[in-house]
XYZ file of C-alpha atoms in Angstrom:
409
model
C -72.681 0.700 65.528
C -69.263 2.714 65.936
C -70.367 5.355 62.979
C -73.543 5.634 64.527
C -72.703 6.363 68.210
C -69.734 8.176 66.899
C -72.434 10.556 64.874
C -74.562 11.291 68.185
C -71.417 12.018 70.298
C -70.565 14.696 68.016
C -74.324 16.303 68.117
C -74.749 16.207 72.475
C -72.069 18.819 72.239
C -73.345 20.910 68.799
C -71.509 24.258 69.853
C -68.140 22.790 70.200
C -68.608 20.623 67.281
C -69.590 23.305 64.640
C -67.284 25.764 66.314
C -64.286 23.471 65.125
C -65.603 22.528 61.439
C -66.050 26.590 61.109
C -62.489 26.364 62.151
C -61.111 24.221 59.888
C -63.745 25.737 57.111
C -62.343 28.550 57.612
C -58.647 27.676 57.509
C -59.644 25.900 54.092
C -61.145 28.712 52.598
C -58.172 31.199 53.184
C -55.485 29.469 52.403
C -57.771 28.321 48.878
C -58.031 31.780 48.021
C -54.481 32.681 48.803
C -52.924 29.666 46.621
C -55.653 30.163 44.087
C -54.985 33.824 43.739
C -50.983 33.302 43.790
C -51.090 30.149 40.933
C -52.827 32.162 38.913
C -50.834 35.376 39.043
C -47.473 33.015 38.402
C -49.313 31.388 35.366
C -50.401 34.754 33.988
C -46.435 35.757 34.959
C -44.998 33.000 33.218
C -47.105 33.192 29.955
C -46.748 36.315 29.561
C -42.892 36.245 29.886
C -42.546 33.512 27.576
C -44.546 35.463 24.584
C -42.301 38.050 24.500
C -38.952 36.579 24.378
C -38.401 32.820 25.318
C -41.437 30.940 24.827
C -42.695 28.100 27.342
C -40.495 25.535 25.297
C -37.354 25.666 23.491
C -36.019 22.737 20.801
C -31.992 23.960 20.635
C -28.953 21.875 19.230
C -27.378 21.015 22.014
C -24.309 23.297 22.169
C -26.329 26.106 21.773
C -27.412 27.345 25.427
C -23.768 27.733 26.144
C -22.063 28.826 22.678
C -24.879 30.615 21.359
C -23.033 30.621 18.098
C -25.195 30.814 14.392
C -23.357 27.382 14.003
C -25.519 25.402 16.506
C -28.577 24.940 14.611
C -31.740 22.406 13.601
C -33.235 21.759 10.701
C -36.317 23.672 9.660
C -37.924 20.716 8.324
C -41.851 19.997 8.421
C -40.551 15.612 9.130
C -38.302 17.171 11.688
C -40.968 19.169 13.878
C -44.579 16.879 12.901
C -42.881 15.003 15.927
C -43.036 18.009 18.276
C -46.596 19.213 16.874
C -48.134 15.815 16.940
C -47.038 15.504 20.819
C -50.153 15.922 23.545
C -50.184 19.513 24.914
C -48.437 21.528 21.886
C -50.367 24.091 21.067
C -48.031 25.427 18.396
C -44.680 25.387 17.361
C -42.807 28.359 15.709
C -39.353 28.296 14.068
C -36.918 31.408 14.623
C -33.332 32.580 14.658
C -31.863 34.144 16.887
C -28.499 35.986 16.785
C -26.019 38.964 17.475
C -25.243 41.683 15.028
C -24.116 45.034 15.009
C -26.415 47.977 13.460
C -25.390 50.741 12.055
C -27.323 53.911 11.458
C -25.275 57.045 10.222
C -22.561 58.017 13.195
C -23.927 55.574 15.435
C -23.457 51.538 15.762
C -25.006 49.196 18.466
C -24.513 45.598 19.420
C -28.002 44.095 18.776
C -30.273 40.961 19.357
C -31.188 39.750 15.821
C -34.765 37.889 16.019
C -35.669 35.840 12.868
C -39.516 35.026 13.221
C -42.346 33.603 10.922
C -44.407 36.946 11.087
C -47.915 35.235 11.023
C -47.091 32.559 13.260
C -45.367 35.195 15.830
C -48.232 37.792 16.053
C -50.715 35.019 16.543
C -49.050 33.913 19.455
C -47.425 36.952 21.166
C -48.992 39.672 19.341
C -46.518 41.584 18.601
C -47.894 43.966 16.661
C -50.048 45.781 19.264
C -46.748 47.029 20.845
C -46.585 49.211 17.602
C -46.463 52.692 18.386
C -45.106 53.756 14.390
C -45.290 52.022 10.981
C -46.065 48.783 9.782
C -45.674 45.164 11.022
C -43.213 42.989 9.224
C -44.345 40.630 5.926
C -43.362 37.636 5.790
C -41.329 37.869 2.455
C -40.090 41.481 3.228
C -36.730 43.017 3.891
C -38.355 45.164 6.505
C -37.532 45.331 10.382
C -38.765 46.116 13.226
C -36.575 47.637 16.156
C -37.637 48.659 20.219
C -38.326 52.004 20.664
C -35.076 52.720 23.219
C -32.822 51.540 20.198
C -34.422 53.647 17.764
C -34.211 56.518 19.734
C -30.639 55.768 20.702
C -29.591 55.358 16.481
C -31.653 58.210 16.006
C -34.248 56.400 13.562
C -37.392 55.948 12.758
C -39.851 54.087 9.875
C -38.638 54.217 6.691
C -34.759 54.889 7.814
C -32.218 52.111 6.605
C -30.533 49.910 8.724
C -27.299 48.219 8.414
C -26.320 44.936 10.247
C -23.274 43.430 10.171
C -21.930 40.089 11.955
C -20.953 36.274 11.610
C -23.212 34.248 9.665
C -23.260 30.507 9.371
C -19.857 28.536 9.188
C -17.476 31.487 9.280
C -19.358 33.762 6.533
C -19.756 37.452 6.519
C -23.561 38.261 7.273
C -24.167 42.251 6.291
C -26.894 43.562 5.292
C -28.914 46.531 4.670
C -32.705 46.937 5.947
C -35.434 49.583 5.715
C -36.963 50.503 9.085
C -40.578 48.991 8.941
C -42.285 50.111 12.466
C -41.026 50.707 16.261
C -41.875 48.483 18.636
C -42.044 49.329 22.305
C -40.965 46.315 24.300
C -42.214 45.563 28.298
C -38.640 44.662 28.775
C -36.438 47.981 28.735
C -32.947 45.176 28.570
C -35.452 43.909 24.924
C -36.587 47.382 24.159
C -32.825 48.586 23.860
C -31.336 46.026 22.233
C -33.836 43.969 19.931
C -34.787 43.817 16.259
C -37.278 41.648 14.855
C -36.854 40.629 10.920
C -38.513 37.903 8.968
C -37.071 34.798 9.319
C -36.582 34.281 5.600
C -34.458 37.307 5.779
C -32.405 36.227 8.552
C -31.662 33.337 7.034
C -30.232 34.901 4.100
C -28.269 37.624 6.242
C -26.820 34.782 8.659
C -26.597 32.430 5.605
C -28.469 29.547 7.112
C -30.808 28.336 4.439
C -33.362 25.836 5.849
C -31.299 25.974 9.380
C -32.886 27.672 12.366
C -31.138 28.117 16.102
C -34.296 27.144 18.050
C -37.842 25.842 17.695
C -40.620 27.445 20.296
C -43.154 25.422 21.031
C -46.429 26.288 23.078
C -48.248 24.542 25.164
C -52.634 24.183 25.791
C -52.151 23.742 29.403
C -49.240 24.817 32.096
C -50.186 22.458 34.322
C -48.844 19.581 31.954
C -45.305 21.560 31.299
C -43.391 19.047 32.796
C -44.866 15.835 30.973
C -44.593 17.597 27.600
C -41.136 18.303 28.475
C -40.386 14.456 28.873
C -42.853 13.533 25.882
C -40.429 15.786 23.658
C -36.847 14.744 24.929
C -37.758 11.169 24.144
C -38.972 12.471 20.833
C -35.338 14.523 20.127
C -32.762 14.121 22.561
C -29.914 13.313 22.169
C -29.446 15.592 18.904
C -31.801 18.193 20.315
C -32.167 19.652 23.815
C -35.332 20.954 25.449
C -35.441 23.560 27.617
C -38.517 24.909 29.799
C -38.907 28.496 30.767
C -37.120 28.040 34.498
C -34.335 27.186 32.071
C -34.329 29.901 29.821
C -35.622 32.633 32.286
C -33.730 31.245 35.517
C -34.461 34.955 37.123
C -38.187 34.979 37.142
C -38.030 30.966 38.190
C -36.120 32.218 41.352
C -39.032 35.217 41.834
C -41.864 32.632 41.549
C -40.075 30.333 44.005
C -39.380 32.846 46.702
C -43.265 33.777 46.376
C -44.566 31.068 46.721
C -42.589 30.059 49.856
C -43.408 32.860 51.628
C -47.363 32.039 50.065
C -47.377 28.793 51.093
C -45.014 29.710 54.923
C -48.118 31.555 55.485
C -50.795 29.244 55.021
C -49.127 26.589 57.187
C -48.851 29.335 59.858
C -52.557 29.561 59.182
C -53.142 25.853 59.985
C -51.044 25.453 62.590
C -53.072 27.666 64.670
C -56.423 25.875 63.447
C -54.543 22.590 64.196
C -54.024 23.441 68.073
C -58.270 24.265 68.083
C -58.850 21.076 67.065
C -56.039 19.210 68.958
C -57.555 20.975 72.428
C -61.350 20.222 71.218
C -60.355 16.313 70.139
C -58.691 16.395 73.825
C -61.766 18.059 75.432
C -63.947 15.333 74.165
C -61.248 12.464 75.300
C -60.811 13.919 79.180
C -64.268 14.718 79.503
C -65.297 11.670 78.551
C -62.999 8.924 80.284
C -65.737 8.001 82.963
C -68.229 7.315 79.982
C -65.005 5.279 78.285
C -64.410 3.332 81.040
C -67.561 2.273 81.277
C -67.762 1.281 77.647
C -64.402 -0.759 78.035
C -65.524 -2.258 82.052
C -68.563 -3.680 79.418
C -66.032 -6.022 77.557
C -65.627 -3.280 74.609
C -62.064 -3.452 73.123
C -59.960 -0.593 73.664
C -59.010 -0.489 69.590
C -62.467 -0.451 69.123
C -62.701 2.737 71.269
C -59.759 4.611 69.390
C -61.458 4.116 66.418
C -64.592 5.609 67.550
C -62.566 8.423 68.779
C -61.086 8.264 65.258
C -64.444 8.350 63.264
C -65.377 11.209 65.183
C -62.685 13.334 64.139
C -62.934 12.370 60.793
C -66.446 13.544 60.905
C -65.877 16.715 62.226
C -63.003 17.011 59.857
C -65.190 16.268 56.642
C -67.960 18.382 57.684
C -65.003 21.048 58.175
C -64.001 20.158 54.448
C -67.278 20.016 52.987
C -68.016 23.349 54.429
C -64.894 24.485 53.162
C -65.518 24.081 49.535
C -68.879 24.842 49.435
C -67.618 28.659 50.450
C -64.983 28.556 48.659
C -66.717 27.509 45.180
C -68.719 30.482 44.648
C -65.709 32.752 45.381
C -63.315 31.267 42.909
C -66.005 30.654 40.418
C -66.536 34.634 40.420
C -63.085 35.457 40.637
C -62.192 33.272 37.819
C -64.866 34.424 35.681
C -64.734 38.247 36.820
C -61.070 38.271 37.734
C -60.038 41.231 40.071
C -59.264 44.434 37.927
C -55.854 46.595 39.032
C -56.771 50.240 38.130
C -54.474 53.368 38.598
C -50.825 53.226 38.173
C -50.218 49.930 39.017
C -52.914 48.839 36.322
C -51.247 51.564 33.572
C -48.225 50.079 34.851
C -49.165 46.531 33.786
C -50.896 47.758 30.565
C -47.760 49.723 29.496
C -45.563 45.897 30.133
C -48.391 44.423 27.740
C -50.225 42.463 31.037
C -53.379 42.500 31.226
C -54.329 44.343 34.317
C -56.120 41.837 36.143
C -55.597 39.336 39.035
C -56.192 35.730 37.748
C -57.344 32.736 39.777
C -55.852 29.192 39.038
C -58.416 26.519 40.246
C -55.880 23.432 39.094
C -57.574 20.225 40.734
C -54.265 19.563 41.949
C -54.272 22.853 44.747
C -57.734 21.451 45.889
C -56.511 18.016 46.704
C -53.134 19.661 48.161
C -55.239 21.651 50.981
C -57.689 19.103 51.372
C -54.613 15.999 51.945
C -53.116 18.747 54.607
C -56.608 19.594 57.037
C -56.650 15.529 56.693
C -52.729 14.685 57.827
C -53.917 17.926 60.808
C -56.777 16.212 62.519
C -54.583 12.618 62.228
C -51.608 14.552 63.741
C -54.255 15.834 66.499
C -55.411 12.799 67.141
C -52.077 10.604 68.432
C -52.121 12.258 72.220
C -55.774 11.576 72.564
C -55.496 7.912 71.021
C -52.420 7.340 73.573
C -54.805 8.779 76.509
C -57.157 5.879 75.649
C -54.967 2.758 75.505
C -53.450 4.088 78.958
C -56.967 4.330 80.313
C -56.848 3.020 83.788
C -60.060 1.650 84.167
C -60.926 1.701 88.108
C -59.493 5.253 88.582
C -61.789 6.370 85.749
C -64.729 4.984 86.820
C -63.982 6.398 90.602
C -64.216 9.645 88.642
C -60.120 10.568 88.707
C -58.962 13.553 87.158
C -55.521 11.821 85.644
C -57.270 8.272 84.942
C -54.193 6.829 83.349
């Protein structure tokens, strides 16, 4: 009886009902689209990122983070990562090492980030070998190198020039060695682009002297969403002889970025429904006052005055729901295109983004999890909007209302 009288309540006054679901519809809709928009450009951020340097994932001995020393190491061992590769969510899992030397090139010497990498494993992943602007990419049982385009120019080198490097290999030994230029790379990242060489992993084992021994494992994951859980899945697998480390870990700067972003993303939003909120607070307290004669009639007729809150209650919900419902269905078709057509950045900014090895293009995220976020948040509104009115009713004061007085409580 309640849902139903509830129901035609909301329809004698059809303006002011589908005025405020259009409100709320709309406050749904933009603040979709602005979440949607700004997940997806983080994701797209954060993958990105991690292919050229860090990875989503890192397996490192424990000391390593802070010593960074050749001597911190795990095993490259198929046994020791089938663990890591059979866990849900690993896409892949690639061994390298990673190390300081210095390299020499005639008169001129430069401290340098040594990266050891399985060659096939690496350009499948990051593609590396589109940021090739001379030679060849690396093979995997090669002596060759490949070094960023700032350092080359700054050692005055190019393909086929040798390279020496010279540093600390494993336990104390000498590691020197002397490479042939294979191709230059030009790295997104001038700080990578200055200072990097890339070199088979085979051969940076034998120039740091570290056999079967690697400094860290990167491991890829399907789905971003899941980071976390994979995270715990492969510390229970490893720690404590192994630590795992997530990108906010091992790229604390752009973890900051995202987090300022998104505060001032999501700031705005609730600024968005805190003005929808205080429509539907003053239209759920236009239907309560205009109403109290019609209330205290219903309660002067033996009805129960919890009885009445509720109805007051199942007609916000209603308008509430039909505010969601309208919601997604104009939000759906937007997203859908968007995240099938994603917005395309043209001009600088998009040469810009195509010279850092981004795609230029704005992705959408359309994670269940930002749906149910927005949709738990117009729901917690119209309960928030409802306490005055509710209080309004259990103060009722019958005989005033009835008389017809303006402050019946």
């Amino acid at each position: 009886m309640l849902m139903r009288l509830a129901w035609r309540n909301l329809w004698r006054q059809k303006r002011r009902t589908l005025l405020t679901a259009s409100a709320l519809a709309l406050a749904l809709f933009l603040s979709l689209m602005t979440r949607s928009f700004q997940e997806g450009s983080y994701s797209a951020n954060i993958e990105n990122a991690a292919k050229f340097y860090t990875g989503l994932i890192q397996l490192q001995h424990p000391e390593f983070h802070t010593s960074n020393s050749i001597d911190d190491v795990l095993p490259e061992d198929e046994n020791y990562i089938q663990r890591a590769k059979e866990t849900e969510n690993v896409e892949r899992v690639l061994p390298r090492i990673e190390s300081v030397a210095l390299a020499a090139a005639g008169e001129r010497s430069k401290g340098v980030l040594v990266l050891g990498v399985d060659p096939v494993k690496e350009d499948e992943y990051s593609n590396i070998s589109a940021k090739l602007v001379k030679g060849d990419f690396i093979e995997p049982d090669g002596k060759g190198v490949l070094v960023g385009e700032s350092l080359a120019r700054y050692l005055q080198v190019s393909v086929g020039d040798e390279l020496v490097l010279y540093g600390q290999g494993y336990r104390g030994q000498t590691a020197a060695g002397l490479y042939t230029i294979s191709g230059v790379l030009h790295f997104p990242l001038q700080q990578l682009d200055n200072q990097l060489v890339y070199m088979p992993i085979k051969a940076a084992q034998a120039l740091y002297s570290t056999q079967n021994l690697v400094t860290n494992w990167v491991i890829d994951v399907k789905a971003l969403s899941e980071l976390d859980l994979t995270v715990s899945a492969l510390n229970n697998e490893y720690a404590p002889n192994a630590v795992v480390k997530d990108w906010q870990q091992l790229s604390p700067e752009l973890a900051q970025q995202i987090l300022m972003d998104r505060a001032g993303g999501i700031f705005l939003v609730y600024v968005l429904y805190g003005i929808v909120g205080f429509g539907l607070f003053a239209t759920i307290l236009m239907m309560t006052l205009e109403r109290q004669r019609e209330f205290a009639v219903m309660l002067a007729t033996g009805l129960v005055r919890s009885k009445l809150a509720l109805l007051l209650f199942i007609e916000s919900t209603f308008i509430s729901l039909l505010g969601l419902v309208l919601g997604l269905l104009v939000s759906a078709p937007f997203l859908a295109y968007f995240y099938f057509n994603p917005l395309e950045i043209t001009g600088e900014a998009g040469q810009l983004m195509i010279d850092s090895g981004f795609e230029p293009i704005v992705p959408v995220s359309v994670e269940p999890a930002l749906f149910i976020n927005q949709i738990v948040i117009v729901l917690g509104l119209m309960v928030l909007c409802l306490v005055y009115p509710m209080l309004r009713v259990a103060r009722l004061n019958v005989a005033t209302a009835l008389k017809g007085g303006a402050h019946a409580h």
